[in-house]
Coordinates of C-alpha atoms in Angstrom, one line a residue:
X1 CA -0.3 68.4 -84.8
X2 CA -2.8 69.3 -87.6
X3 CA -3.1 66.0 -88.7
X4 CA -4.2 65.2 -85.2
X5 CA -6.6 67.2 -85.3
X6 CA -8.1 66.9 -88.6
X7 CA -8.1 63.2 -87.3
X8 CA -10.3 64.4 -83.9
X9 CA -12.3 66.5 -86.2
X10 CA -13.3 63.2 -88.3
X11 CA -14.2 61.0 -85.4
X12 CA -16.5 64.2 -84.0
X13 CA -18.1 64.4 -87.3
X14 CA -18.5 60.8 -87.7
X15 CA -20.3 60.2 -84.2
X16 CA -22.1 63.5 -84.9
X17 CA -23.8 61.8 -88.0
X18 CA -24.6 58.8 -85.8
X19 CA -26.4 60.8 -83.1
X20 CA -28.2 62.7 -86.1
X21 CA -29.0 58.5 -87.0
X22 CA -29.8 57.5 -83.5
X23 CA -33.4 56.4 -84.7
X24 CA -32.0 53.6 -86.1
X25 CA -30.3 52.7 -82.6
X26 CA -33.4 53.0 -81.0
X27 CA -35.0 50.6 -84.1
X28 CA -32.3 48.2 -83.3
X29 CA -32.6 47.7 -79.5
X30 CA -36.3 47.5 -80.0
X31 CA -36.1 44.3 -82.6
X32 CA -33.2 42.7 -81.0
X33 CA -33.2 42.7 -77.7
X34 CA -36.8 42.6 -76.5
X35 CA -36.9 39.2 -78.6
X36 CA -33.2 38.6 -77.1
X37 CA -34.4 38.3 -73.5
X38 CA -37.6 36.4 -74.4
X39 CA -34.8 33.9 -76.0
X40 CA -32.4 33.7 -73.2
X41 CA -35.6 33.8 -70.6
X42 CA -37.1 30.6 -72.7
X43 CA -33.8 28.3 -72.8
X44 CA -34.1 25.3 -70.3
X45 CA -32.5 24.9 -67.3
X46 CA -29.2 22.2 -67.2
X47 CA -28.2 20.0 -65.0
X48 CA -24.5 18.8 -64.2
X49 CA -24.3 16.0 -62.8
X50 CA -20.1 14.8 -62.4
X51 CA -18.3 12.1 -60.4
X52 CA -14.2 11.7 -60.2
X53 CA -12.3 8.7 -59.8
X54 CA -8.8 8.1 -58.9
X55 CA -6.8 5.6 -61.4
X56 CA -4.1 3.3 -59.0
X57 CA -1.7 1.9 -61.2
X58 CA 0.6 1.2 -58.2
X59 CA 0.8 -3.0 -57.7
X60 CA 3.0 -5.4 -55.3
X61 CA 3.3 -7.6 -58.1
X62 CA 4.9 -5.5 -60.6
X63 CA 8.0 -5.7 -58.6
X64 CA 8.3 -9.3 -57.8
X65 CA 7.2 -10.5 -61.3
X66 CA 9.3 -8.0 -62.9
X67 CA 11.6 -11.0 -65.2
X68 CA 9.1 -13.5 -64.7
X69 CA 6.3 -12.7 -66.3
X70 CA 5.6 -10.2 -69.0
X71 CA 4.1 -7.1 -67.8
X72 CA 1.9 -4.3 -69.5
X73 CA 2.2 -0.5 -69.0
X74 CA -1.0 0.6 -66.7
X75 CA -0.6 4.1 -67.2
X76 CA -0.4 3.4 -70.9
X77 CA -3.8 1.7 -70.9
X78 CA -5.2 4.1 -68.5
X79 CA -4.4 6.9 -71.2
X80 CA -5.3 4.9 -74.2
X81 CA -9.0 4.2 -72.6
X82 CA -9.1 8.0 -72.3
X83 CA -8.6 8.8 -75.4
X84 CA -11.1 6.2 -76.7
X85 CA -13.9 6.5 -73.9
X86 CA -15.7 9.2 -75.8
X87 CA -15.7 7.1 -79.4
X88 CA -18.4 6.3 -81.4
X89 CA -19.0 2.7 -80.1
X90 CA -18.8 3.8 -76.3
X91 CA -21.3 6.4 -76.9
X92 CA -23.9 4.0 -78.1
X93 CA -23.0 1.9 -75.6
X94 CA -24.1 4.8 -73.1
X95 CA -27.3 5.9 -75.1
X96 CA -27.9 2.2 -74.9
X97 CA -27.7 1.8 -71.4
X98 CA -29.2 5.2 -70.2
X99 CA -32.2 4.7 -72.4
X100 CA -31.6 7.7 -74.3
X101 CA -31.6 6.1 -78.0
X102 CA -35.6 5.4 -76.6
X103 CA -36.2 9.3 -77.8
X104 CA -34.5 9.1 -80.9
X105 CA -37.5 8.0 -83.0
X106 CA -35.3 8.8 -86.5
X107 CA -32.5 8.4 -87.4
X108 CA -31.6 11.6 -87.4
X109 CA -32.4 12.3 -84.3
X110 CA -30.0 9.3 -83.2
X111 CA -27.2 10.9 -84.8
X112 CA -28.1 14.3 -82.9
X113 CA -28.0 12.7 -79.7
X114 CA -25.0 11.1 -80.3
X115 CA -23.6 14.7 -81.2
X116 CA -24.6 15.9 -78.3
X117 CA -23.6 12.8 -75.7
X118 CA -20.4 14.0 -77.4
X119 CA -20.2 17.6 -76.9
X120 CA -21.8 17.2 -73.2
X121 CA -19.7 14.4 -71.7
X122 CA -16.5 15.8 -70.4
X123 CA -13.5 13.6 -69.2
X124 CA -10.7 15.5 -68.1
X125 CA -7.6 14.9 -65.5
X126 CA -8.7 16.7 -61.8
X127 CA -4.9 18.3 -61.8
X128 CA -2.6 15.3 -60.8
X129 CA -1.9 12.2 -61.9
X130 CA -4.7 9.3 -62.3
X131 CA -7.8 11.9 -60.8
X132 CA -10.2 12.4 -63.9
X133 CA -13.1 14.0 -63.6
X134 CA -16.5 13.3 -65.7
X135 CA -19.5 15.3 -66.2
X136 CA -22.4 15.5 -68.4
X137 CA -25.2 18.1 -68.5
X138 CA -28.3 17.5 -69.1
X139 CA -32.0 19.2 -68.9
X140 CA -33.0 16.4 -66.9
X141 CA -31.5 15.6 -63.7
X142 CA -31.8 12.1 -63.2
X143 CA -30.8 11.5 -66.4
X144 CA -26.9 13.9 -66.3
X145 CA -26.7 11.5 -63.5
X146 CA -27.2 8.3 -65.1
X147 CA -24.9 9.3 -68.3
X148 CA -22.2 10.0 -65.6
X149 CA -23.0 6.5 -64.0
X150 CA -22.8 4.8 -67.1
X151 CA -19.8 6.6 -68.5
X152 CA -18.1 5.8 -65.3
X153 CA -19.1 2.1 -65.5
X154 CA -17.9 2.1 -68.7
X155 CA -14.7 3.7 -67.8
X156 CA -13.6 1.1 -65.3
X157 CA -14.8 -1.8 -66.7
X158 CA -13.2 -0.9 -70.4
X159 CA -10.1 -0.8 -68.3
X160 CA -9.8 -3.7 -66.7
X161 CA -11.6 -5.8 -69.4
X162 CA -9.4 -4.3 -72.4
X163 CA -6.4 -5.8 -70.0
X164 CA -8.0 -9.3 -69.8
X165 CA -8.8 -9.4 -73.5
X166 CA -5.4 -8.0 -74.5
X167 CA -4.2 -10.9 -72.1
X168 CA -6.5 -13.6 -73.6
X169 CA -5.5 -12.1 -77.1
X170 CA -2.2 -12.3 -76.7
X171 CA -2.1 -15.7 -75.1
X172 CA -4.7 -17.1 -78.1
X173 CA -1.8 -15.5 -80.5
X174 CA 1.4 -17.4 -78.7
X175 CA -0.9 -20.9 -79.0
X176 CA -1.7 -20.5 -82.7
X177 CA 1.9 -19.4 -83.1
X178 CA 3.3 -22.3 -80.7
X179 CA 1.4 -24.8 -83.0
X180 CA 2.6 -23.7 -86.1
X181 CA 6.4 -23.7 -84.9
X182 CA 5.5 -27.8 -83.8
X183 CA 4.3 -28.6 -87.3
X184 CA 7.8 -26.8 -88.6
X185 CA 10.2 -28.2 -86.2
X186 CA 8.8 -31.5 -86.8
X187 CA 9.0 -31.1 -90.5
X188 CA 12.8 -29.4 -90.2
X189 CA 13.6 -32.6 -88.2
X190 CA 12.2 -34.8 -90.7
X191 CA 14.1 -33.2 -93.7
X192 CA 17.7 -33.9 -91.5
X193 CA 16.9 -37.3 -90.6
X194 CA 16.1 -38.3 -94.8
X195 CA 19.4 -36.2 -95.5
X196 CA 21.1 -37.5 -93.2
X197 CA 19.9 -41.2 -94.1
X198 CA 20.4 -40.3 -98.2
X199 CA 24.0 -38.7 -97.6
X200 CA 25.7 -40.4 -94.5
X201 CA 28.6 -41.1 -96.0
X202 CA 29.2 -37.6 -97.3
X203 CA 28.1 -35.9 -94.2
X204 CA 31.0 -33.9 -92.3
X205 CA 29.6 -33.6 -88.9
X206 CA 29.9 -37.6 -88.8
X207 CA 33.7 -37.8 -90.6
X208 CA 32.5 -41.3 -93.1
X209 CA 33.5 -39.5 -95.8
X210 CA 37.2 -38.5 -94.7
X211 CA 37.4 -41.1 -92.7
X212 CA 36.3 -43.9 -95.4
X213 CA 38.7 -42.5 -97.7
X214 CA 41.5 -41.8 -95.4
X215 CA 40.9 -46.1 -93.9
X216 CA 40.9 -47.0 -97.6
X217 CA 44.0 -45.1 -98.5
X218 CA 45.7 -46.7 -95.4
X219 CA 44.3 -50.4 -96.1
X220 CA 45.6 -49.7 -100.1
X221 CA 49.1 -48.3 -98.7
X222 CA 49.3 -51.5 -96.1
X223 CA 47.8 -54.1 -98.9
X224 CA 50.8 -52.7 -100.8
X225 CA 53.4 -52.8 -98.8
X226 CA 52.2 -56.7 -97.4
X227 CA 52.6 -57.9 -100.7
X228 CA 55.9 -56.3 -101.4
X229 CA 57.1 -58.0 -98.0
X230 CA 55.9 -61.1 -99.2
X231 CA 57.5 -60.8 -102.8
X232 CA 60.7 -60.5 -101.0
X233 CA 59.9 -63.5 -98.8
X234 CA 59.4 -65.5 -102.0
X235 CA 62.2 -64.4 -103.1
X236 CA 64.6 -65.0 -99.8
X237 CA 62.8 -68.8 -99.7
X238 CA 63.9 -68.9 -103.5
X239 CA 67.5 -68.2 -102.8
X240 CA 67.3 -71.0 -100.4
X241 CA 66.3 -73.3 -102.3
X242 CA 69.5 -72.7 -104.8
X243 CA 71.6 -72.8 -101.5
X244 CA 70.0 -75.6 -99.1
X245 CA 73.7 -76.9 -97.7
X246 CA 74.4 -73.4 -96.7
X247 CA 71.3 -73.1 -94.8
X248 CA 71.6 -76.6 -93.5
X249 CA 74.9 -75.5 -92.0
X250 CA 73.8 -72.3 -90.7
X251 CA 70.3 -73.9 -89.2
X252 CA 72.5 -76.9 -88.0
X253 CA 75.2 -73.7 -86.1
X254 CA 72.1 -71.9 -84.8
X255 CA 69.2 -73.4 -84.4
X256 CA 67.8 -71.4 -81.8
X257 CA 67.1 -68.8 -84.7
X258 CA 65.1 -70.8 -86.8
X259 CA 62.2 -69.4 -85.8
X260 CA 63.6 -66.1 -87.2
X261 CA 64.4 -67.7 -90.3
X262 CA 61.3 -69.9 -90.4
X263 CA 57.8 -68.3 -91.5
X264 CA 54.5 -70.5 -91.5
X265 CA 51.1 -69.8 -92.9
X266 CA 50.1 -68.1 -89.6
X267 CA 51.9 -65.1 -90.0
X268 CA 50.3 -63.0 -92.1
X269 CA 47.5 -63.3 -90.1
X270 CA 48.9 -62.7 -87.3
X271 CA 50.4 -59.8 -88.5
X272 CA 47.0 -58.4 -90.1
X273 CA 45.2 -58.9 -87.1
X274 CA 48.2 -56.9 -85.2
X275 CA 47.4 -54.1 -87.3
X276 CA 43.9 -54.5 -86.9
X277 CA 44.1 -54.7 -83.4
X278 CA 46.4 -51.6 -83.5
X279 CA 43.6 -49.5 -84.9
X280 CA 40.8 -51.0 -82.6
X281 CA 42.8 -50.2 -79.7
X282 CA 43.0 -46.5 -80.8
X283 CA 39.3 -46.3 -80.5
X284 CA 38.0 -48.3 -78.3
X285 CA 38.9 -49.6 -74.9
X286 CA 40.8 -53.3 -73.9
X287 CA 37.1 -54.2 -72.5
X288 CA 35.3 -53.3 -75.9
X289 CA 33.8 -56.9 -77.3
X290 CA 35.9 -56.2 -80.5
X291 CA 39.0 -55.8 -79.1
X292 CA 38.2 -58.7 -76.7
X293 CA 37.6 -61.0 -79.8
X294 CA 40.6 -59.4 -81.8
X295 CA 43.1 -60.9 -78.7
X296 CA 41.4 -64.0 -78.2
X297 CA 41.8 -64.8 -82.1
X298 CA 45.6 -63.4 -82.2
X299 CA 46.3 -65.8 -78.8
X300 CA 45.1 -68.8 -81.1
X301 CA 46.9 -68.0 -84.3
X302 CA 50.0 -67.5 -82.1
X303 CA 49.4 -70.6 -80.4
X304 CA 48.7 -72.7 -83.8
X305 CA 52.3 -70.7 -85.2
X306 CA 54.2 -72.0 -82.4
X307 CA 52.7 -75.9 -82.7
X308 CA 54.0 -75.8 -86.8
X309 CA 57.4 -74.3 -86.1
X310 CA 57.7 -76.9 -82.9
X311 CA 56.4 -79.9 -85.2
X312 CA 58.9 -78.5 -88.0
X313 CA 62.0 -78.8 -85.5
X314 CA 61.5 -82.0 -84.4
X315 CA 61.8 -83.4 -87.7
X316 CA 64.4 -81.3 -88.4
X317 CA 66.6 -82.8 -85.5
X318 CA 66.5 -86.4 -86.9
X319 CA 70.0 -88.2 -87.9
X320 CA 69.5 -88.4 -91.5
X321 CA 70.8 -85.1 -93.2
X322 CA 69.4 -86.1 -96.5
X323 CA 66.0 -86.5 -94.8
X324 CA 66.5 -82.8 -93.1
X325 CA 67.3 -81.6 -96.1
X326 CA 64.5 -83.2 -98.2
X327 CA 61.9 -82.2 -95.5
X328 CA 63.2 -78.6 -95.8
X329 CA 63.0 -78.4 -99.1
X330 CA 59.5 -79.2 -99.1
X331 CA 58.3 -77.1 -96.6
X332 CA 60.1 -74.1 -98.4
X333 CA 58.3 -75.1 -101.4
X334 CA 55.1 -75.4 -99.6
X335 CA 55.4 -71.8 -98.0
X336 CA 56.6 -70.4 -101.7
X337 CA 53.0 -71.7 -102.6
X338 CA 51.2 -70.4 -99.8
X339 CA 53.0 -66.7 -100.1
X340 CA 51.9 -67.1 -103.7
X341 CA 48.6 -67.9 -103.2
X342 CA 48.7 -65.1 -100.3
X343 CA 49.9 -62.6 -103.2
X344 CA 46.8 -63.9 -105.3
X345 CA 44.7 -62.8 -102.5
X346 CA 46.2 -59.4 -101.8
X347 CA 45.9 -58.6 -105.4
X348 CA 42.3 -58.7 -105.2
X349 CA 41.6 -56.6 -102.1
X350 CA 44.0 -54.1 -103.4
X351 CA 41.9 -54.1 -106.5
X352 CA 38.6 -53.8 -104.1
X353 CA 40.5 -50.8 -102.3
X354 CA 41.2 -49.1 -105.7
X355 CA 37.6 -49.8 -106.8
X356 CA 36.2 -48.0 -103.8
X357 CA 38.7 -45.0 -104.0
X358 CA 38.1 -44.5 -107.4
X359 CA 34.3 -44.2 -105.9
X360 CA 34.8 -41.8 -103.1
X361 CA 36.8 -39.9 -105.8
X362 CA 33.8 -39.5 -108.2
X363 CA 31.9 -38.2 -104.9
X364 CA 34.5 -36.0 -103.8
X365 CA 32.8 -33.1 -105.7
X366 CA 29.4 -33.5 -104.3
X367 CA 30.9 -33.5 -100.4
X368 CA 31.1 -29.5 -100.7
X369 CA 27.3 -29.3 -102.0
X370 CA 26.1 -31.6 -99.3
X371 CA 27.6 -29.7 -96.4
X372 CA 26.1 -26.6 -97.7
X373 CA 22.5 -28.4 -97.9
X374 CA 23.5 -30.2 -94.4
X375 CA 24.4 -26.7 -93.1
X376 CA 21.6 -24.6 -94.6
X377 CA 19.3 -27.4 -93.0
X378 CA 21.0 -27.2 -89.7
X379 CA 20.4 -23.2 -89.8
X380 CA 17.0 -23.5 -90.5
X381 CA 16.0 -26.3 -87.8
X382 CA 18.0 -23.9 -85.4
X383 CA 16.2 -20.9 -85.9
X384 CA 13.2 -23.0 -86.0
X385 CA 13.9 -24.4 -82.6
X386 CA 14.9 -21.4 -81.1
X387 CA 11.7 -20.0 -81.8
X388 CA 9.7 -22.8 -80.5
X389 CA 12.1 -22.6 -77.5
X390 CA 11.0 -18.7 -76.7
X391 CA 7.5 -19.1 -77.7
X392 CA 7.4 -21.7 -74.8
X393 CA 9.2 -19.0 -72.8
X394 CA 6.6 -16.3 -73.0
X395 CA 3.5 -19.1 -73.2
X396 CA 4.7 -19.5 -69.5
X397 CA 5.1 -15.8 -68.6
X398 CA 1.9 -15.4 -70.0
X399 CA 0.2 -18.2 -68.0
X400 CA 2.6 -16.4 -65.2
X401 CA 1.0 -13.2 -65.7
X402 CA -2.7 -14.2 -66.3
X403 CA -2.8 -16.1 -62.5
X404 CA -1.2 -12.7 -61.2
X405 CA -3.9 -10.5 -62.8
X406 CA -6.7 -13.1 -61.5
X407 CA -4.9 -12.7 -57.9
X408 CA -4.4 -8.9 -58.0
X409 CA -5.6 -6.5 -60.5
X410 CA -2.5 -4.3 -61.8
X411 CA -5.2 -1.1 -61.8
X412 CA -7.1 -0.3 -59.1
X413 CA -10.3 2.2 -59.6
X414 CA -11.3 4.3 -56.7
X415 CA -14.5 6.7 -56.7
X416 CA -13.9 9.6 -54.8
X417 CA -17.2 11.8 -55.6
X418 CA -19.7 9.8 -57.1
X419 CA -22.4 10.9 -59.7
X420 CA -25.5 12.5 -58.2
X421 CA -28.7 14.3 -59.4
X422 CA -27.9 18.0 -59.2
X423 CA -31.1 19.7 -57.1
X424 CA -29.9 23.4 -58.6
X425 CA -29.4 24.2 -62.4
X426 CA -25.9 25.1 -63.4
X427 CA -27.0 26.4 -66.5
X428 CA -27.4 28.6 -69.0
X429 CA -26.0 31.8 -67.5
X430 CA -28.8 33.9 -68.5
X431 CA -26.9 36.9 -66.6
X432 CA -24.1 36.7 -69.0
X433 CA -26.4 36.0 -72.2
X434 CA -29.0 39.0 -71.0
X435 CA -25.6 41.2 -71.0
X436 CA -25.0 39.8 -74.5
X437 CA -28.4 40.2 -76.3
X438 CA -28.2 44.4 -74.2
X439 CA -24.5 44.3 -76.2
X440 CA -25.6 43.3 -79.7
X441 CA -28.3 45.6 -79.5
X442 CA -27.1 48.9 -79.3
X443 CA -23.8 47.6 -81.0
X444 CA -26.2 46.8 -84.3
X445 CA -28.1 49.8 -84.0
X446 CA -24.6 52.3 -83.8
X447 CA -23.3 50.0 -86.8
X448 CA -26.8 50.6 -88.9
X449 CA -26.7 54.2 -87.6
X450 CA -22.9 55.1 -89.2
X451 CA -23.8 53.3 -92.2
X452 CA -26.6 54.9 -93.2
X453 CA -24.5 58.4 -92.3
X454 CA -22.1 57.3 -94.4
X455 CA -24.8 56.5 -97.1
X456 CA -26.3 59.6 -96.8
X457 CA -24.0 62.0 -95.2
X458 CA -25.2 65.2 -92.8
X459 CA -23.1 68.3 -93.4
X460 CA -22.2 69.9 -90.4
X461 CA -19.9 72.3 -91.3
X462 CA -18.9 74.5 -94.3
X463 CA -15.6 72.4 -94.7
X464 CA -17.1 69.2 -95.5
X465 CA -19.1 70.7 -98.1
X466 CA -16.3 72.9 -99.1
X467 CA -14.4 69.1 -99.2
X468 CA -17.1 67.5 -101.4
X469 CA -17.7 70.0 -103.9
X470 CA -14.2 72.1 -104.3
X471 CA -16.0 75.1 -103.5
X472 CA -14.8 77.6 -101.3
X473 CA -17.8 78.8 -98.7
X474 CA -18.0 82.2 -98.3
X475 CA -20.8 82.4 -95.3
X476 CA -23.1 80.5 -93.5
X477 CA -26.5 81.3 -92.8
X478 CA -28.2 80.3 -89.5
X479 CA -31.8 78.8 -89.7
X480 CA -34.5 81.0 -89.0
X481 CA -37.0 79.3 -86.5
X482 CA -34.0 78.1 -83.8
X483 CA -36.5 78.0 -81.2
X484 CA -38.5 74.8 -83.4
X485 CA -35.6 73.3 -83.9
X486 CA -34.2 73.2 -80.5
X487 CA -37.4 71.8 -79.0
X488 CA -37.8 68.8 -81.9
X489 CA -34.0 68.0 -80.9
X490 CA -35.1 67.6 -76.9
X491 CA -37.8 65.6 -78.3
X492 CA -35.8 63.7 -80.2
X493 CA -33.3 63.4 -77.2
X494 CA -35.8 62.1 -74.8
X495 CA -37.1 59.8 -77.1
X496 CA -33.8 58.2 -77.3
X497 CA -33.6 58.6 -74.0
X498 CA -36.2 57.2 -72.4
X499 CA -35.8 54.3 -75.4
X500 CA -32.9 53.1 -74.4
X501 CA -33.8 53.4 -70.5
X502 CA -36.7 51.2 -71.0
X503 CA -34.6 48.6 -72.6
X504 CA -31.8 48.8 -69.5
X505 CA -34.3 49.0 -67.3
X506 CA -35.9 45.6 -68.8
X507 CA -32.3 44.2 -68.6
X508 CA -31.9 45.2 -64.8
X509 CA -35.3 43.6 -64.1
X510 CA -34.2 40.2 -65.7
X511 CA -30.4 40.7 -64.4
X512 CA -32.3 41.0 -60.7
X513 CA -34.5 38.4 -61.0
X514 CA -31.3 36.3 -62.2
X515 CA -29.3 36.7 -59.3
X516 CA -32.1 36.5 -56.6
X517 CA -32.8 33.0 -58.1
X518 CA -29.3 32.2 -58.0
X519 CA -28.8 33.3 -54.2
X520 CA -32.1 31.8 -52.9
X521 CA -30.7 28.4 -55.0
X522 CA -27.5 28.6 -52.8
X523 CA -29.1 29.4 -49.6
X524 CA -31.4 26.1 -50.1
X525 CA -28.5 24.0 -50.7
X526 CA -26.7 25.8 -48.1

């Protein structure tokens, strides 16, 4: 409780040395505010001059074309061209256009009206989606209202024409990018067709190389195995020879099998083209030319076969054994030559055969290194063609989406208040900047008033003096001539009285004056 009221006692004493100061509060008021309300009275009137406009983002076409054609975000562009409307290059674009750069005669003047097109232009949203609101003030009229025009002019048309460039952009970008995937795919096409041409016997999507090897095996394995048949044939003809009566006897018993017994230079020919026919008919139809021309040939060798073994019996079936048996013998002899001379021949395409596994053998290590070139090649002319496949894609959804923005725009900008000259000023509020400049005055003058108290403190009391100088104080001692002083402190108080009134009665005057020009300014445009 004491320190409450030692606190009280310290706030009386300090507003008790700023009454004692209260010169300097009447000083104060009288060099601010007097200048104060000759300041506010002199600023210019502005004008406002705003116009809002609702953004429609809302199309038919978004929801037919949606998978057909590629589609932008309107409300993405709507925001973006807020957020850019008040740059540096729109903002020339407006001084341009509103012939305000005409009063910029310096440079810096330019740059301060560029300042102050952007601290004056407002664009803000009305409270609900897509409803913006722009406004511009301006000490001229006409001109707040031909910033707003132009601002507006700008808004819409940035709009719709940063949607047709991205359009035109984008579509310029898929072209260039369209062309250059040609000049690759051609180029990846013409790699595989020289590898392909260099290695086309090593490639594995068209199975030469396994299948070469794999023939030429079997052609070795079959050469083989003919000549070993026709060893054994020599040798069963040999034997004959060394026992012609017993053959004699057996041909003379049955000789309805001597065409089993009998071979003639036909059939190994016969035979091979069997085999050969074998294989053809494996891969090819009965109405393929080859196969065609491998029956007709086996119908003549057949035919030719029959017409030796049928010459061969009727000599045979003569009377004269000895001249059987002499003919016989010769024609054994004869076939013992020609299955030599057959052996000769097989000798040398199984040496061929060799010769060309032996080759595929060398090869056999580059096959892996090949299909990893052949399939790298591949992978790359895939992608490649992929590519150009989906560039062709979107070129048409672009093309797609380009006629739908020529048919119907995607945004739709409708005015709902549009700019016009304002007849009444909506600013400055001199009401509120009078109150301010009354404010500042007497708040400077209280602040000049306590400092200098506290500069050059007034004791009131016998404490404070007992407080400064550790004394005690025994007594006071009234002044004398109480009277005097009691009439200097009325005429102090009315000074300060009639001070102050003078300077809130100036401020009523102008606050008056304020309002009755505001209410005669509605009831005109009333």
């Amino acid at each position: 409780m004491q320190d409450l009221h030692k606190t009280i006692e310290l706030l009386l004493d300090y507003l008790r040395g700023v009454w004692v100061k209260k010169r300097y509060v009447m000083i104060c008021t009288w060099l601010i505010c007097p200048l104060g309300f000759a300041y506010v009275a002199s600023m210019p009137d502005t004008y406002q001059s705003q116009a809002r406009v609702y953004v429609d983002t809302r199309s038919v076409l978004q929801p037919l074309l949606h998978g057909l054609a590629i589609q932008t975000n309107p409300q993405q562009e709507i925001s973006m061209m807020v957020k850019t409307l008040l740059s540096r290059p729109n903002l020339e674009i407006i001084a341009r256009e509103s012939d305000l750069d005409v009063t910029a005669l310096t440079p810096e003047d330019y740059e301060n009206m560029i300042s102050q097109l952007t601290n004056n232009i407002r664009l803000r949203s009305a409270g609900r989606d897509n409803l913006y609101t722009i406004s511009y003030s301006n000490s001229d009229p006409q001109m707040a209202r031909t910033v707003v025009q132009e601002t507006l002019d700008l808004f819409v048309e940035g709009a719709l024409g940063s949607s047709r460039k991205d359009s035109d952009s984008a579509s310029r970008f898929i072209e260039e990018q369209i062309t250059d995937y040609e000049n690759r795919l051609s180029s990846a096409e013409q790699r595989v067709a020289d590898f392909q041409r260099k290695y086309a016997s090593l490639l594995p999507d068209k199975g030469s190389f396994h299948e070469n090897y794999t023939e030429l095996r079997s052609q070795l394995e079959q050469t083989e195995l003919t000549i070993k048949e026709t060893e054994q044939q020599i040798k069963a003809l040999s034997g004959e020879l060394r026992g012609q009566n017993s053959q004699i006897d057996s041909f003379a018993v049955k000789p309805s099998n001597s065409d089993a017994i009998l071979t003639t230079r036909y059939d190994a020919r016969i035979k091979s083209l069997e085999e050969r026919l074998d294989e053809l008919s494996l891969k090819y139809t009965d109405l393929h030319p080859d196969v065609i021309e491998a029956n007709n040939l086996l119908e003549s060798l057949q035919k030719s076969r029959q017409e030796e073994i049928d010459d061969y019996l009727s000599n045979v079936s003569s009377d004269d054994p000895s001249s059987s048996l002499g003919a016989l013998s010769t024609e054994i002899r004869i076939e013992i030559s020609r299955l030599q001379s057959l052996i000769a021949s097989l000798d040398v395409r199984k040496d061929n055969y060799k010769t060309k596994l032996e080759d595929l053998k060398q090869k056999i290590d580059l096959v892996p290194q090949v299909e990893a070139e052949f399939t790298a090649l591949n992978r790359d002319y895939g992608i490649t063609k992929r590519k150009y496949e989906e560039l062709l894609s979107r070129r048409e959804s672009a093309d797609l989406a380009q006629k739908a923005d020529v048919s119907s725009e995607d945004v739709q900008f409708r005015v709902i208040d549009p700019p016009l000259a304002p007849l009444a000023p909506t600013g400055p509020n001199r009401l509120i900047g009078y109150t301010a400049v009354v404010f500042i005055g007497f708040a400077a003058g209280l602040a000049v008033a306590f400092l200098i108290s506290q500069l050059n403190p007034i004791l009131i009391r016998g404490r404070q003096l007992t407080a400064l100088t550790s004394y005690p104080v025994l007594g006071v001692v009234s002044h004398l001539n109480v009277k005097e002083i009691r009439k200097v402190n009325r005429t102090r108080i009315l000074v300060f009285a009639f001070s102050s009134g003078l300077i809130l009665l100036m401020y009523g005057v102008l606050a008056a004056t304020e309002i009755l020009q505001i209410d005669l300014l509605s009831r005109i445009l009333a």
